[in-house]
Amino acid sequence: MLGKVMTFGMILVAAVEAVMPGTVPESGMILVLLGFVMGYMNQIEDVGTRTAYYVLAFTLPTIADSMDMIPAVGGYLNGFMDGLAMTIAGAACMTVLLQVMKMAKEA
């Protein structure tokens, strides 16, 4: 239940920030913190899935920037995808931290 609420919160904050930039103060920090919490709650054990998260966190902002080429809605898509990218980057960072802590405990 909490995971769904956080996902809808992420979508809402990213959408509001894409349509009306600056409306939500510190929206970037909110999205990254949501990503941290989501990454902690949904720990990924599969190496392939973790790698996909890392690649998506790295490439999604570039893909989002290419949305600017679409007339009328490209800027909104870019802003929305950038918001999603911030959350995914937060989740990827938390995943890295959790794996480092796991390796330290096993050493």
Coordinates of C-alpha atoms in Angstrom, one line a residue:
M1 CA 0.0 0.0 0.0
L2 CA 2.8 2.5 0.9
G3 CA 4.6 1.6 -2.3
K4 CA 1.6 2.6 -4.3
V5 CA 1.1 5.8 -2.4
M6 CA 4.8 6.7 -3.0
T7 CA 4.5 5.8 -6.7
F8 CA 1.5 8.0 -7.1
G9 CA 3.2 10.8 -5.1
M10 CA 6.2 10.5 -7.4
I11 CA 4.0 10.8 -10.5
L12 CA 2.0 13.7 -9.0
V13 CA 5.1 15.7 -8.1
A14 CA 6.8 15.1 -11.4
A15 CA 3.6 16.0 -13.3
V16 CA 3.0 19.2 -11.4
E17 CA 6.6 20.2 -11.7
A18 CA 6.5 19.5 -15.5
V19 CA 3.4 21.5 -16.1
M20 CA 4.0 24.3 -13.6
P21 CA 7.7 24.6 -12.8
G22 CA 8.5 26.0 -9.5
T23 CA 5.1 25.3 -8.0
V24 CA 6.3 22.7 -5.6
P25 CA 9.3 24.1 -3.6
E26 CA 12.2 21.7 -3.4
S27 CA 10.5 19.3 -5.8
G28 CA 13.9 17.8 -6.8
M29 CA 14.7 17.0 -3.2
I30 CA 11.3 15.5 -2.7
L31 CA 11.7 13.2 -5.7
V32 CA 15.1 12.1 -4.7
L33 CA 14.0 11.3 -1.2
L34 CA 11.1 9.3 -2.6
G35 CA 13.6 7.4 -4.6
F36 CA 15.7 6.7 -1.5
V37 CA 12.7 5.4 0.4
M38 CA 11.5 3.3 -2.6
G39 CA 15.0 1.9 -3.1
Y40 CA 15.1 0.9 0.6
M41 CA 11.7 -0.6 0.7
N42 CA 12.0 -2.5 -2.6
Q43 CA 15.5 -4.0 -2.3
I44 CA 16.6 -5.5 -5.6
E45 CA 18.6 -8.8 -5.2
D46 CA 18.8 -9.6 -8.9
V47 CA 22.0 -8.2 -10.5
G48 CA 20.4 -7.8 -13.9
T49 CA 17.5 -5.7 -12.5
R50 CA 20.0 -3.6 -10.5
T51 CA 22.0 -3.0 -13.6
A52 CA 18.9 -2.0 -15.6
Y53 CA 18.1 0.6 -12.8
Y54 CA 21.6 2.0 -13.1
V55 CA 21.4 2.2 -16.8
L56 CA 18.0 3.8 -16.7
A57 CA 19.1 6.3 -14.1
F58 CA 22.0 7.3 -16.3
T59 CA 20.2 7.4 -19.7
L60 CA 16.7 8.7 -18.9
P61 CA 17.7 12.4 -18.6
T62 CA 19.2 12.1 -22.1
I63 CA 16.1 10.5 -23.5
A64 CA 14.0 13.1 -21.8
D65 CA 16.0 15.9 -23.4
S66 CA 15.2 14.5 -26.8
M67 CA 11.5 14.9 -26.1
D68 CA 12.0 18.7 -26.6
M69 CA 11.8 18.0 -30.3
I70 CA 8.1 17.2 -30.1
P71 CA 6.1 20.3 -30.8
A72 CA 3.7 21.7 -28.1
V73 CA 4.1 18.8 -25.6
G74 CA 7.9 18.1 -25.7
G75 CA 8.8 20.4 -22.9
Y76 CA 6.2 18.9 -20.6
L77 CA 7.4 15.4 -21.5
N78 CA 10.9 16.4 -20.8
G79 CA 10.1 17.8 -17.4
F80 CA 8.0 14.8 -16.4
M81 CA 10.7 12.3 -17.5
D82 CA 13.3 14.4 -15.7
G83 CA 11.2 14.1 -12.5
L84 CA 11.0 10.3 -13.0
A85 CA 14.7 10.2 -13.6
M86 CA 15.4 12.0 -10.3
T87 CA 13.4 9.4 -8.4
I88 CA 15.0 6.5 -10.3
A89 CA 18.4 8.0 -9.5
G90 CA 17.6 8.1 -5.8
A91 CA 16.5 4.5 -5.9
A92 CA 19.6 3.5 -7.7
C93 CA 21.8 5.3 -5.2
M94 CA 20.0 3.6 -2.3
T95 CA 20.5 0.2 -4.0
V96 CA 24.3 0.9 -4.3
L97 CA 24.4 1.9 -0.6
L98 CA 22.6 -1.2 0.4
Q99 CA 24.9 -3.4 -1.6
V100 CA 28.0 -1.8 -0.1
M101 CA 26.6 -2.3 3.4
K102 CA 25.8 -5.9 2.5
M103 CA 29.3 -6.5 1.2
A104 CA 30.8 -4.8 4.4
K105 CA 28.8 -7.1 6.6
E106 CA 29.9 -10.2 4.7
A107 CA 33.5 -9.2 4.8

